mmCIF file of C-alpha atoms in Angstrom:
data_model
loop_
_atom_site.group_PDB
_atom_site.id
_atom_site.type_symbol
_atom_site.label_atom_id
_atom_site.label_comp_id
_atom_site.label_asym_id
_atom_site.label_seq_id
_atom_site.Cartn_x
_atom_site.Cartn_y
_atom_site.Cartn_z
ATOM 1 C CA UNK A 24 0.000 0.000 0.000
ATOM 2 C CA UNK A 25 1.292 3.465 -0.901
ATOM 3 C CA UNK A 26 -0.185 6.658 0.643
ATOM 4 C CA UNK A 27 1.477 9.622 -1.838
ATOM 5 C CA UNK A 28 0.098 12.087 -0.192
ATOM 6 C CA UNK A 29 1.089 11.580 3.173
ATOM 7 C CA UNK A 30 3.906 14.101 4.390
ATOM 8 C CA UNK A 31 5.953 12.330 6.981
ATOM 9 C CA UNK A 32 8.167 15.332 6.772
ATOM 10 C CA UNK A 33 5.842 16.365 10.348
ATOM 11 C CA UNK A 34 7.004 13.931 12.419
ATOM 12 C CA UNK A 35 10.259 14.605 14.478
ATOM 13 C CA UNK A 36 11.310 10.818 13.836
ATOM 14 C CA UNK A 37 10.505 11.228 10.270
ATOM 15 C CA UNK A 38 14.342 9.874 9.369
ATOM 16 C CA UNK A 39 12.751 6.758 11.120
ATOM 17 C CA UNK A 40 11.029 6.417 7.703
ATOM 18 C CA UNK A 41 12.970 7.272 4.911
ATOM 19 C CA UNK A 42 15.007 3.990 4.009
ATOM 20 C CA UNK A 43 12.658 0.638 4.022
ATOM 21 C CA UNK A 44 14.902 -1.870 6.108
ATOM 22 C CA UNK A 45 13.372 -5.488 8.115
ATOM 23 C CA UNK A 46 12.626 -4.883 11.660
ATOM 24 C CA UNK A 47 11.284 -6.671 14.387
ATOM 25 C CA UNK A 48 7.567 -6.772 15.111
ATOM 26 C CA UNK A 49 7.893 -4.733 18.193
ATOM 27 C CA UNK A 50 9.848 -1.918 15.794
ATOM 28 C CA UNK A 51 7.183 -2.061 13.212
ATOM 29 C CA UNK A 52 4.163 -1.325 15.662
ATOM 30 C CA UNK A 53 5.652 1.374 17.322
ATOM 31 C CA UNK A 54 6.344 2.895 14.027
ATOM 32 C CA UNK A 55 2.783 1.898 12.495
ATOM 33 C CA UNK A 56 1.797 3.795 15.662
ATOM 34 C CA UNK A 57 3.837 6.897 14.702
ATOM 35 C CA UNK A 58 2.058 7.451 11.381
ATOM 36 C CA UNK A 59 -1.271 6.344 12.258
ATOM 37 C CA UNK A 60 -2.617 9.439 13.528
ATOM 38 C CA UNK A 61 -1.787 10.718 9.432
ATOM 39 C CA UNK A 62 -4.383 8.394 7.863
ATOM 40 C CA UNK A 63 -7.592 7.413 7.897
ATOM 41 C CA UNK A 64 -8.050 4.710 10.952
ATOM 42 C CA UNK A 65 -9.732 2.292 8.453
ATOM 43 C CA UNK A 66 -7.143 2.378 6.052
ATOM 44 C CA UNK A 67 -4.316 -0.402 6.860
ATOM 45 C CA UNK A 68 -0.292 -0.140 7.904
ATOM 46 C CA UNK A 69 0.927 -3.218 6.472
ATOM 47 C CA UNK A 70 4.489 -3.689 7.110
ATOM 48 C CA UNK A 71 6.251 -2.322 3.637
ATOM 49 C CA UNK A 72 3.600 0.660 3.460
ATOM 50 C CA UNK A 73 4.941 4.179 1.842
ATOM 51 C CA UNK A 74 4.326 6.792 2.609
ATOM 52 C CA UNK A 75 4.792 10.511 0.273
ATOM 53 C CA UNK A 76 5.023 10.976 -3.448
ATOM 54 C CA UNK A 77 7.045 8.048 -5.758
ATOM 55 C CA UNK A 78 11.078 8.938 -6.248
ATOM 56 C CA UNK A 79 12.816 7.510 -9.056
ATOM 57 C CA UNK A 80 13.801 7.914 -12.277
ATOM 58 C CA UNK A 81 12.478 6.912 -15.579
ATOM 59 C CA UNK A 82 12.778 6.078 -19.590
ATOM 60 C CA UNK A 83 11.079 6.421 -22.597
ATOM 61 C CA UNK A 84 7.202 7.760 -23.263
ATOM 62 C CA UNK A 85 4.519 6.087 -21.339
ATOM 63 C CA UNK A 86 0.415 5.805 -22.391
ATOM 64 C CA UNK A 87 -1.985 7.422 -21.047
ATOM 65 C CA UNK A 88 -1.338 5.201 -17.958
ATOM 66 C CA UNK A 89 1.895 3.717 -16.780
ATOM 67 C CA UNK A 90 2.881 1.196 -14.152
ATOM 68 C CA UNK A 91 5.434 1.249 -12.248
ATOM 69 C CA UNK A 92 4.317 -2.537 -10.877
ATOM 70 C CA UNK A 93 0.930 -4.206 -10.843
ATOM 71 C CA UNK A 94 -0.296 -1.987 -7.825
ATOM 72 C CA UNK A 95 1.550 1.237 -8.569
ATOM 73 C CA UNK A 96 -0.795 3.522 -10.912
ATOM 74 C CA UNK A 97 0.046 6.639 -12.912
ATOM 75 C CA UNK A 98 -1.922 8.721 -15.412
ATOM 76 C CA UNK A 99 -0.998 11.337 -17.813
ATOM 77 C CA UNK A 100 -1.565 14.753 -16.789
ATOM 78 C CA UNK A 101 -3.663 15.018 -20.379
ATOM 79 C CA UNK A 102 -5.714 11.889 -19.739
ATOM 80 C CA UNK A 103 -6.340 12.862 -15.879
ATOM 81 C CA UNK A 104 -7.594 16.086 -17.404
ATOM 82 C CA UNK A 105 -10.012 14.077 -19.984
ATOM 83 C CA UNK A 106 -11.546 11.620 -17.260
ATOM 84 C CA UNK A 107 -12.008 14.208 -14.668
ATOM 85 C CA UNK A 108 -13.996 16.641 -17.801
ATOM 86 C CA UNK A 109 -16.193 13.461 -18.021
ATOM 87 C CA UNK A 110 -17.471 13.760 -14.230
ATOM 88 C CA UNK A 111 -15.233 10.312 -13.556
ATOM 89 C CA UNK A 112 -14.840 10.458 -9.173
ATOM 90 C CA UNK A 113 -10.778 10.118 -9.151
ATOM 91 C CA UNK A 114 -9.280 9.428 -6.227
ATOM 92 C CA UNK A 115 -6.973 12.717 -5.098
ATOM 93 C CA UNK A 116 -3.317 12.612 -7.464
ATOM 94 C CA UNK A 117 0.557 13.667 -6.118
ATOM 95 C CA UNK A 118 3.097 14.529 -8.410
ATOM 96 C CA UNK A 119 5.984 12.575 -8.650
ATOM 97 C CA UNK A 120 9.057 13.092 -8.607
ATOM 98 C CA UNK A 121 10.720 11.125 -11.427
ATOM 99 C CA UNK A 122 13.747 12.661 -13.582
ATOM 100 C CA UNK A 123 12.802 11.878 -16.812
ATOM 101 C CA UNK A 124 15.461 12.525 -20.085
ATOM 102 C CA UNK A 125 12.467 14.135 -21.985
ATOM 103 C CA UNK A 126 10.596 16.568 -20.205
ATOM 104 C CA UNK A 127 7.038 15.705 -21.866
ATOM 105 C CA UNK A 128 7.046 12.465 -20.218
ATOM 106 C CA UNK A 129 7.240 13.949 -16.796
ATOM 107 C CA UNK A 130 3.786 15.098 -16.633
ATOM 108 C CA UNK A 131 2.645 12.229 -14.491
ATOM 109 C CA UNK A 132 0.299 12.089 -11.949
ATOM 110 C CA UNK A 133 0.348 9.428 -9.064
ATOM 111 C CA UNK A 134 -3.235 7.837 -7.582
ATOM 112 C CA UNK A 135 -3.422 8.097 -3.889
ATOM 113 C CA UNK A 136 -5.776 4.858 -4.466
ATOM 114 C CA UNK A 137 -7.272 4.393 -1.461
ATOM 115 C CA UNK A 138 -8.512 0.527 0.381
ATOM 116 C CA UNK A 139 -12.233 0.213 0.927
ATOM 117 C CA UNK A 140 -13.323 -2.655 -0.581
ATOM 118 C CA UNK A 141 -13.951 -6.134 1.507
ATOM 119 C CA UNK A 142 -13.450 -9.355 0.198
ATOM 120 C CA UNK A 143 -16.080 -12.163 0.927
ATOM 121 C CA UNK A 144 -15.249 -15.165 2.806
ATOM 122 C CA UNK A 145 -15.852 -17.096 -0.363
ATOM 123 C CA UNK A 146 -12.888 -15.708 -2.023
ATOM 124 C CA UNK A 147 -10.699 -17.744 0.512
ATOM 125 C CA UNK A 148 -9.264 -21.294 0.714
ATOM 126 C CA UNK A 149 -10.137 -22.162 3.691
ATOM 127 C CA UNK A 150 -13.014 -18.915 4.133
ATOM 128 C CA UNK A 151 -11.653 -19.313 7.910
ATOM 129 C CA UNK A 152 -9.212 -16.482 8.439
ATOM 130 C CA UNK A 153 -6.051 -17.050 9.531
ATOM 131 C CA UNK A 154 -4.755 -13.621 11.054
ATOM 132 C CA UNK A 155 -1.083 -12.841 12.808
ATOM 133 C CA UNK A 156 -2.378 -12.179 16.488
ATOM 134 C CA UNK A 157 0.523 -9.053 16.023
ATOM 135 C CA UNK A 158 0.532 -7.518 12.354
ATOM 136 C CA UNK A 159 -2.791 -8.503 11.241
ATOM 137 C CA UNK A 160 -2.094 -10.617 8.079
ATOM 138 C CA UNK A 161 -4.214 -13.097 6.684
ATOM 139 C CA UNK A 162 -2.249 -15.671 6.077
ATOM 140 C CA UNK A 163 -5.349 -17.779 3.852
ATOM 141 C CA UNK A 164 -5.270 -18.123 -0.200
ATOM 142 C CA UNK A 165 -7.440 -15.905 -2.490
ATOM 143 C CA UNK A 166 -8.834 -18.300 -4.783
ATOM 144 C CA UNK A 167 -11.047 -16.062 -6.754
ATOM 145 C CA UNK A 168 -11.813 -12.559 -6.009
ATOM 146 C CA UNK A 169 -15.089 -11.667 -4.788
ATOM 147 C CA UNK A 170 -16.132 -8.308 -3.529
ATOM 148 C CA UNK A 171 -18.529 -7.643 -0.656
ATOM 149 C CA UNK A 172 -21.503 -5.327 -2.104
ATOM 150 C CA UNK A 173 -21.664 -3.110 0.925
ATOM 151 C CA UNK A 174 -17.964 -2.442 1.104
ATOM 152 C CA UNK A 175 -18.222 -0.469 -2.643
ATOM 153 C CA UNK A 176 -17.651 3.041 -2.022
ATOM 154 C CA UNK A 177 -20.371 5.171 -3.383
ATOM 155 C CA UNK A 178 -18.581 8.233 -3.945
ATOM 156 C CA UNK A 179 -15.319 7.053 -6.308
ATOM 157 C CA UNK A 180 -14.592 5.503 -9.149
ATOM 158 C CA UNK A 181 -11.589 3.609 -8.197
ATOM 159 C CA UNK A 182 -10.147 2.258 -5.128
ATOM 160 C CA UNK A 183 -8.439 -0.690 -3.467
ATOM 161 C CA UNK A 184 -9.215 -4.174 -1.664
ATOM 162 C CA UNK A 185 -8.759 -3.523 1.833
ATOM 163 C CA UNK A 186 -7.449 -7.165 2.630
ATOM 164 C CA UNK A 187 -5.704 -7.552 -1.012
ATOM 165 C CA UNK A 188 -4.096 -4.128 -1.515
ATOM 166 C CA UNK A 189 -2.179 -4.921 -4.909
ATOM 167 C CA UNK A 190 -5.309 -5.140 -6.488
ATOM 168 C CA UNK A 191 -7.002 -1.787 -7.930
ATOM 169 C CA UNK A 192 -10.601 -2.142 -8.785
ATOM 170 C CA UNK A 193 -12.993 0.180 -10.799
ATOM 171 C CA UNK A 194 -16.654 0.894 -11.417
ATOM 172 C CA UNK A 195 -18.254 -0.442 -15.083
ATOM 173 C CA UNK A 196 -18.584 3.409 -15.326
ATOM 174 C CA UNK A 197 -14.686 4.134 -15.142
ATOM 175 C CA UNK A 198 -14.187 1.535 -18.031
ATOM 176 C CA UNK A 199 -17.111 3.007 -20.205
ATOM 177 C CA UNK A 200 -15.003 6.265 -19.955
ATOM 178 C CA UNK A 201 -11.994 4.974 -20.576
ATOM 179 C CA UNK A 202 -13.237 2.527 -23.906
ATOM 180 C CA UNK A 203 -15.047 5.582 -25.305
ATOM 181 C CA UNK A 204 -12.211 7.963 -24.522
ATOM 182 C CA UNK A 205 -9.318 5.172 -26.160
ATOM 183 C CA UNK A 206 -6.915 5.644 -23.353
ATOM 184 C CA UNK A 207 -3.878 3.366 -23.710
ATOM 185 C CA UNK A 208 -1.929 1.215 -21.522
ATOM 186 C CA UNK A 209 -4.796 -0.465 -19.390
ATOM 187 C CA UNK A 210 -6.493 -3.122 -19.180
ATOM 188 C CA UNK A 211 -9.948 -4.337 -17.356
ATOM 189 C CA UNK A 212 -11.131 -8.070 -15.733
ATOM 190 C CA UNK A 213 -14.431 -8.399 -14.298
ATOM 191 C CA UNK A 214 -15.151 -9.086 -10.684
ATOM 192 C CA UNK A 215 -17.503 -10.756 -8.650
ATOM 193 C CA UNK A 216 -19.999 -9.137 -6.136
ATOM 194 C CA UNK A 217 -21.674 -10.526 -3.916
#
């Protein structure tokens, strides 16, 4: 999970944060409890979460979307601009900061895509859960996904599993507007709901 727009840069142990290294489980929840106050208290801390806009540096021209990995989202500033004229509900953008060799291709913005939606019991082998008493990590198999209904937020278009965070999930309407619009470099499979 990735929270771009959180500025750690507030905290007086914000140095704690700025290099990901392994650390104990007593480490990790006193720093989970150091940031926690910043988000949301539904949203989860998994160990690994980032916090802040996406460093790094890039290559070549991207689509109207680009991926850094299967859970990492960008968009173009020029399609952002032509899904948010069609009334789409975005989740809130940072800016990254990638050095780019050509200048055009820096106009990126990063989703802060936020984790609402609940998977059903039926999407696990065993449906049993299996959580670490300490971290909170279901330790069970997804074997297909399948969304709970009442866990769909009403009021965006795109957003995350709570309990299966590298997946991003949209609404039929988000797809509509991106098919009719032709925006490149994505690509849609259909969910259950239940």
């Amino acid at each position: 999970i990735a929270y771009p727009l959180v500025d750690l840069s507030t905290l007086s142990s914000h140095h704690e944060f700025s290099e990901p290294w392994p650390v104990n489980v007593e480490t990790y929840l006193k720093l989970r409890e150091l940031v926690a106050h910043l988000i949301s208290d539904e949203w989860p801390i998994p160990p690994g979460t980032e916090f802040g806009p996406l460093v790094g540096k890039g290559s070549g021209k991207t689509g109207d979307f680009a991926w850094v990995n299967l859970w990492t989202l960008l968009i173009h500033h020029k399609a952002y601009l032509k899904l948010a004229s069609q009334e789409i509900r975005l989740p809130k953008v940072s800016v990254p900061k990638l050095e780019f060799e050509e200048t055009s291709s820096n106009e990126l913005f990063e989703f802060q895509i936020e984790p609402f939606a609940i998977l059903s019991s039926l999407s696990y082998s065993p449906p049993e859960p299996k959580l670490c008493s300490l971290c909170g990590r279901d330790n069970r198999k997804v074997e297909q996904i399948i969304i709970e209904k009442r866990s769909i937020p009403p009021d965006v278009d795109m957003f995350r599993i709570k309990d299966f965070p590298t997946k991003i999930l949209i609404t039929e309407r988000f797809k509509k507007v991106v098919d009719d619009l032709k925006l490149t470099n994505i690509s849609f499979t259909s969910v259950t709901v239940d």
